[in-house]
Amino acid sequence: MKTIYMDNNATTRVAPEVVEAILPFLKENYFNPSSMYGPARDASDAIENARRRIAARLGAEADEILFTSCATESNNAAIRGALKAEPSRRHVITTAVEHPAVLEVVADLERRGFPVTFLPVNRKGEMDVRDFVRALREDTLLVTVMHANNESGVIFPVEDLARIVKETDPSILFHTDATQSTGKLPIDWKGNFRHVDLLSFSGHKLHAPKGVGALVVRRGSRWRPFLIGGHQERSRRAGTENVAFIAGLATALDLALENREEEVARLEAMRDRLERELTARIPWLEVNGQGAARLPNTLNLAVHYIEGEGILYQLDAHGICASSGSACTSGSLEPSHVLRAMKVPFTAVHGSVRFSLSRYNTGEEIDRVIEVFPEIVRNLRKLSPYWDSAKDRPREDAKERLEGTSRS
């Protein structure tokens, strides 16, 4: 059975070109880039070459690129490094729908006494900018708002939010987790992102391997290193650099941005066709984030009156890989914090499925999901005590049964 992989917001297949870029540093050029002898200089040069290429792609300066192990480390470094640099300020602003790599860090700060504002979102997953403006305070140290949500795909207007921050108080730092958007949306460090101070992303969301990421730190930003204990990365991130994967990250970003507009249009057309066909064929189905600006590759569905876990098992039986939300919270029986923040109805919040596409998905694979998915939903609903199969709609007492108050 051919595997159809549509969980690219969790991770992506490593591109063959990236593998080729990595291999020399796993074979003959294995040297520590910090060593003084001649062969090690090739490894050191490879890191600096990757740094320059990534900086050029993002419109940044090479010394603003800091290599890390992943976006989670980048997010921790951004937030905790900002706190270390300016201890006189303590207020942090974020949203209720951040990835756990930000949300749990900020929640930990709150438990330690830092005042934190968690901004809500509406049913579409959008933030009210008026709430954002009202949240800014004299003691605000840091704003951390993701560029695009990993579950819903909803895009936040970080360019505008960062501008508002700087117009309000230039000393407030603005950080964005751009893990899902890098390579998909326009990011120009001197252009539309000129008011952003810190930006995180990882390699494995754009066809590089797991285990490499980056933090972009604007020159002059008040920020201190998070990992200490070595001189690497100009003493801003201790630890021997992952030369092979850093070289792979630069190649992956090159590939993503060389044909970005054409690829985005192709992904969006496939995503929209999948959405259109499934919503036409399945009753009581919602598109989470519908009506909001969304990533071109992401479709998050909420299916009423069945469990997302059951859907995923059935998709897997057909060789289709999808997810119910963030891979970093998989295994939890709790509904997604993102969907709860979006106030997805309780009859559907457990029935979410996310399809996320990449450059390797094809129209034939979309056809297969359109063929299989409605039948899976139909079969699972036959087993649901809340569904009237004869009328193909919820039982009249379905909500009461779910709430445990049915008298029948």
PDB file of C-alpha atoms in Angstrom, residues 120 173 357:
ATOM      1  CA  PRO A 120      -8.016  35.266  23.101  1.00  0.00           C
ATOM      2  CA  LEU A 173      10.840  43.273  22.184  1.00  0.00           C
ATOM      3  CA  LEU A 357       0.423  19.311   2.389  1.00  0.00           C
TER       4      LEU A 357
END
